[in-house]
Amino acid sequence: MSPLALFRKFVKLIRGGAGYPQILLGCILGMLVGLVPGFNMTVLLAGLLILLLCANLPLAIVAFAIGKALMLVLPWLTFQIGYTMIHGLGLGGLLAAASETPVVALMDLHVYCVLGALPLALLLGGAMGIGVGLLLRRI
């Protein structure tokens, strides 16, 4: 996709051409792709969902950039959230079984930072999507 096409989609977003579901999906999935360290099946599935669910691509790219910056600044937070989810909530057995399942194992859910990025992306991406949606409504 050319930069001109991305700019046109961004202008369409500002003029009211995108609804709340597309804005929210673009922000959440873009933040998820940005917060997950490395390249694995989780990133591929989130990228595929961006394309299949017609999420807003310019907002997904902005959320991706913000998520990558947060991943580099706050790796201890995603690690701590993932550690708490596995050992504090008792998801260790479930994730051990999932890490031995052929396709699900490629998602690397047994890695603390990847598992911690899931709720953090939902929270930060959702807040960003709601904020952008309210801002566009006022414009």
PDB file of C-alpha atoms in Angstrom:
ATOM      1  CA  MET A   1       0.000   0.000   0.000  1.00  0.00           C
ATOM      2  CA  SER A   2       1.431   3.360  -0.996  1.00  0.00           C
ATOM      3  CA  PRO A   3       1.833   6.290   1.391  1.00  0.00           C
ATOM      4  CA  LEU A   4      -0.769   8.206  -0.624  1.00  0.00           C
ATOM      5  CA  ALA A   5      -3.341   5.450  -0.060  1.00  0.00           C
ATOM      6  CA  LEU A   6      -2.608   5.445   3.684  1.00  0.00           C
ATOM      7  CA  PHE A   7      -3.001   9.218   3.763  1.00  0.00           C
ATOM      8  CA  ARG A   8      -6.354   8.939   1.966  1.00  0.00           C
ATOM      9  CA  LYS A   9      -7.569   6.372   4.509  1.00  0.00           C
ATOM     10  CA  PHE A  10      -6.447   8.650   7.330  1.00  0.00           C
ATOM     11  CA  VAL A  11      -8.362  11.588   5.827  1.00  0.00           C
ATOM     12  CA  LYS A  12     -11.392   9.313   5.411  1.00  0.00           C
ATOM     13  CA  LEU A  13     -11.098   8.450   9.111  1.00  0.00           C
ATOM     14  CA  ILE A  14     -11.111  12.118  10.110  1.00  0.00           C
ATOM     15  CA  ARG A  15     -14.071  12.901   7.853  1.00  0.00           C
ATOM     16  CA  GLY A  16     -16.125  10.176   9.512  1.00  0.00           C
ATOM     17  CA  GLY A  17     -15.684   7.260   7.131  1.00  0.00           C
ATOM     18  CA  ALA A  18     -14.737   4.733   9.813  1.00  0.00           C
ATOM     19  CA  GLY A  19     -16.946   3.408  12.573  1.00  0.00           C
ATOM     20  CA  TYR A  20     -16.092   2.632  16.181  1.00  0.00           C
ATOM     21  CA  PRO A  21     -15.553  -1.111  15.615  1.00  0.00           C
ATOM     22  CA  GLN A  22     -12.905  -0.480  12.953  1.00  0.00           C
ATOM     23  CA  ILE A  23     -11.192   2.158  15.086  1.00  0.00           C
ATOM     24  CA  LEU A  24     -11.199  -0.038  18.186  1.00  0.00           C
ATOM     25  CA  LEU A  25     -10.012  -3.135  16.326  1.00  0.00           C
ATOM     26  CA  GLY A  26      -7.246  -1.211  14.605  1.00  0.00           C
ATOM     27  CA  CYS A  27      -5.962   0.195  17.885  1.00  0.00           C
ATOM     28  CA  ILE A  28      -6.140  -3.054  19.858  1.00  0.00           C
ATOM     29  CA  LEU A  29      -4.629  -5.295  17.192  1.00  0.00           C
ATOM     30  CA  GLY A  30      -1.952  -2.753  16.236  1.00  0.00           C
ATOM     31  CA  MET A  31      -0.987  -2.404  19.899  1.00  0.00           C
ATOM     32  CA  LEU A  32      -0.866  -6.188  20.230  1.00  0.00           C
ATOM     33  CA  VAL A  33       1.477  -6.525  17.256  1.00  0.00           C
ATOM     34  CA  GLY A  34       3.647  -3.783  18.713  1.00  0.00           C
ATOM     35  CA  LEU A  35       3.808  -5.130  22.258  1.00  0.00           C
ATOM     36  CA  VAL A  36       4.632  -8.743  21.382  1.00  0.00           C
ATOM     37  CA  PRO A  37       8.409  -9.202  21.273  1.00  0.00           C
ATOM     38  CA  GLY A  38       9.832 -10.988  18.271  1.00  0.00           C
ATOM     39  CA  PHE A  39       7.963 -12.557  15.395  1.00  0.00           C
ATOM     40  CA  ASN A  40       5.691 -15.516  16.063  1.00  0.00           C
ATOM     41  CA  MET A  41       2.251 -16.873  15.265  1.00  0.00           C
ATOM     42  CA  THR A  42       0.590 -14.332  17.588  1.00  0.00           C
ATOM     43  CA  VAL A  43       1.888 -11.485  15.437  1.00  0.00           C
ATOM     44  CA  LEU A  44       0.811 -13.270  12.251  1.00  0.00           C
ATOM     45  CA  LEU A  45      -2.706 -13.909  13.550  1.00  0.00           C
ATOM     46  CA  ALA A  46      -3.121 -10.317  14.743  1.00  0.00           C
ATOM     47  CA  GLY A  47      -1.919  -9.003  11.374  1.00  0.00           C
ATOM     48  CA  LEU A  48      -4.280 -11.342   9.571  1.00  0.00           C
ATOM     49  CA  LEU A  49      -7.180 -10.196  11.764  1.00  0.00           C
ATOM     50  CA  ILE A  50      -6.364  -6.567  10.932  1.00  0.00           C
ATOM     51  CA  LEU A  51      -6.795  -7.368   7.264  1.00  0.00           C
ATOM     52  CA  LEU A  52      -9.750  -9.759   7.535  1.00  0.00           C
ATOM     53  CA  LEU A  53     -11.871  -7.726   9.954  1.00  0.00           C
ATOM     54  CA  CYS A  54     -11.365  -4.470   8.013  1.00  0.00           C
ATOM     55  CA  ALA A  55      -9.733  -2.731  10.950  1.00  0.00           C
ATOM     56  CA  ASN A  56      -8.481   0.789  10.361  1.00  0.00           C
ATOM     57  CA  LEU A  57      -4.976   0.339   8.970  1.00  0.00           C
ATOM     58  CA  PRO A  58      -3.576   3.849   9.642  1.00  0.00           C
ATOM     59  CA  LEU A  59      -4.591   3.631  13.302  1.00  0.00           C
ATOM     60  CA  ALA A  60      -3.162   0.112  13.483  1.00  0.00           C
ATOM     61  CA  ILE A  61       0.171   1.445  12.204  1.00  0.00           C
ATOM     62  CA  VAL A  62       0.149   4.277  14.768  1.00  0.00           C
ATOM     63  CA  ALA A  63      -0.763   1.843  17.555  1.00  0.00           C
ATOM     64  CA  PHE A  64       1.975  -0.515  16.330  1.00  0.00           C
ATOM     65  CA  ALA A  65       4.570   2.268  16.630  1.00  0.00           C
ATOM     66  CA  ILE A  66       3.361   3.196  20.113  1.00  0.00           C
ATOM     67  CA  GLY A  67       3.339  -0.476  21.132  1.00  0.00           C
ATOM     68  CA  LYS A  68       6.907  -1.039  19.899  1.00  0.00           C
ATOM     69  CA  ALA A  69       8.080   2.016  21.833  1.00  0.00           C
ATOM     70  CA  LEU A  70       6.332   0.740  24.966  1.00  0.00           C
ATOM     71  CA  MET A  71       7.787  -2.736  24.439  1.00  0.00           C
ATOM     72  CA  LEU A  72      11.278  -1.273  24.456  1.00  0.00           C
ATOM     73  CA  VAL A  73      10.629   0.969  27.466  1.00  0.00           C
ATOM     74  CA  LEU A  74       8.508  -1.336  29.654  1.00  0.00           C
ATOM     75  CA  PRO A  75       9.681  -4.939  29.174  1.00  0.00           C
ATOM     76  CA  TRP A  76       9.647  -5.498  32.928  1.00  0.00           C
ATOM     77  CA  LEU A  77       5.917  -4.745  33.044  1.00  0.00           C
ATOM     78  CA  THR A  78       4.954  -7.303  30.398  1.00  0.00           C
ATOM     79  CA  PHE A  79       7.262  -9.832  32.066  1.00  0.00           C
ATOM     80  CA  GLN A  80       5.679  -9.238  35.475  1.00  0.00           C
ATOM     81  CA  ILE A  81       2.126  -9.457  34.085  1.00  0.00           C
ATOM     82  CA  GLY A  82       2.966 -12.700  32.260  1.00  0.00           C
ATOM     83  CA  TYR A  83       4.679 -14.166  35.336  1.00  0.00           C
ATOM     84  CA  THR A  84       1.671 -13.284  37.486  1.00  0.00           C
ATOM     85  CA  MET A  85      -0.743 -14.791  34.962  1.00  0.00           C
ATOM     86  CA  ILE A  86       1.160 -18.069  34.781  1.00  0.00           C
ATOM     87  CA  HIS A  87       2.135 -18.546  38.419  1.00  0.00           C
ATOM     88  CA  GLY A  88      -0.303 -16.322  40.302  1.00  0.00           C
ATOM     89  CA  LEU A  89      -3.486 -17.267  38.458  1.00  0.00           C
ATOM     90  CA  GLY A  90      -2.524 -20.908  38.035  1.00  0.00           C
ATOM     91  CA  LEU A  91      -2.422 -21.001  34.245  1.00  0.00           C
ATOM     92  CA  GLY A  92       0.841 -22.977  34.212  1.00  0.00           C
ATOM     93  CA  GLY A  93      -0.757 -26.354  33.449  1.00  0.00           C
ATOM     94  CA  LEU A  94      -2.976 -24.962  30.724  1.00  0.00           C
ATOM     95  CA  LEU A  95      -0.102 -23.166  29.027  1.00  0.00           C
ATOM     96  CA  ALA A  96       2.161 -26.213  29.385  1.00  0.00           C
ATOM     97  CA  ALA A  97      -0.446 -28.249  27.521  1.00  0.00           C
ATOM     98  CA  ALA A  98      -0.876 -25.466  24.963  1.00  0.00           C
ATOM     99  CA  SER A  99       2.867 -25.320  24.360  1.00  0.00           C
ATOM    100  CA  GLU A 100       2.774 -28.987  23.333  1.00  0.00           C
ATOM    101  CA  THR A 101      -0.145 -28.562  20.923  1.00  0.00           C
ATOM    102  CA  PRO A 102       1.201 -28.401  17.346  1.00  0.00           C
ATOM    103  CA  VAL A 103      -0.194 -25.081  16.051  1.00  0.00           C
ATOM    104  CA  VAL A 104      -0.849 -23.301  19.343  1.00  0.00           C
ATOM    105  CA  ALA A 105       2.782 -23.840  20.371  1.00  0.00           C
ATOM    106  CA  LEU A 106       3.856 -21.453  17.609  1.00  0.00           C
ATOM    107  CA  MET A 107       2.095 -18.614  19.457  1.00  0.00           C
ATOM    108  CA  ASP A 108       4.731 -18.755  22.256  1.00  0.00           C
ATOM    109  CA  LEU A 109       2.163 -18.302  25.013  1.00  0.00           C
ATOM    110  CA  HIS A 110       4.540 -19.886  27.531  1.00  0.00           C
ATOM    111  CA  VAL A 111       6.863 -16.859  27.200  1.00  0.00           C
ATOM    112  CA  TYR A 112       6.176 -14.378  29.996  1.00  0.00           C
ATOM    113  CA  CYS A 113       6.496 -11.224  27.858  1.00  0.00           C
ATOM    114  CA  VAL A 114       4.196 -12.537  25.122  1.00  0.00           C
ATOM    115  CA  LEU A 115       1.497 -13.581  27.572  1.00  0.00           C
ATOM    116  CA  GLY A 116       1.831 -10.310  29.491  1.00  0.00           C
ATOM    117  CA  ALA A 117       1.439  -8.309  26.285  1.00  0.00           C
ATOM    118  CA  LEU A 118      -2.078  -9.693  25.654  1.00  0.00           C
ATOM    119  CA  PRO A 119      -3.977  -7.978  28.512  1.00  0.00           C
ATOM    120  CA  LEU A 120      -1.767  -4.891  28.286  1.00  0.00           C
ATOM    121  CA  ALA A 121      -2.570  -4.526  24.569  1.00  0.00           C
ATOM    122  CA  LEU A 122      -6.263  -4.967  25.283  1.00  0.00           C
ATOM    123  CA  LEU A 123      -6.160  -2.293  27.969  1.00  0.00           C
ATOM    124  CA  LEU A 124      -3.934   0.273  26.216  1.00  0.00           C
ATOM    125  CA  GLY A 125      -5.321  -0.344  22.718  1.00  0.00           C
ATOM    126  CA  GLY A 126      -8.883  -0.163  24.001  1.00  0.00           C
ATOM    127  CA  ALA A 127      -8.184   3.113  25.793  1.00  0.00           C
ATOM    128  CA  MET A 128      -6.531   4.496  22.664  1.00  0.00           C
ATOM    129  CA  GLY A 129      -9.439   3.364  20.466  1.00  0.00           C
ATOM    130  CA  ILE A 130     -12.055   4.897  22.756  1.00  0.00           C
ATOM    131  CA  GLY A 131     -10.046   8.123  22.985  1.00  0.00           C
ATOM    132  CA  VAL A 132      -9.637   8.394  19.211  1.00  0.00           C
ATOM    133  CA  GLY A 133     -13.315   7.587  18.708  1.00  0.00           C
ATOM    134  CA  LEU A 134     -14.400  10.308  21.124  1.00  0.00           C
ATOM    135  CA  LEU A 135     -11.948  12.764  19.577  1.00  0.00           C
ATOM    136  CA  LEU A 136     -13.255  12.093  16.085  1.00  0.00           C
ATOM    137  CA  ARG A 137     -16.833  12.499  17.250  1.00  0.00           C
ATOM    138  CA  ARG A 138     -15.996  15.970  18.597  1.00  0.00           C
ATOM    139  CA  ILE A 139     -14.279  16.936  15.345  1.00  0.00           C
TER     140      ILE A 139
END
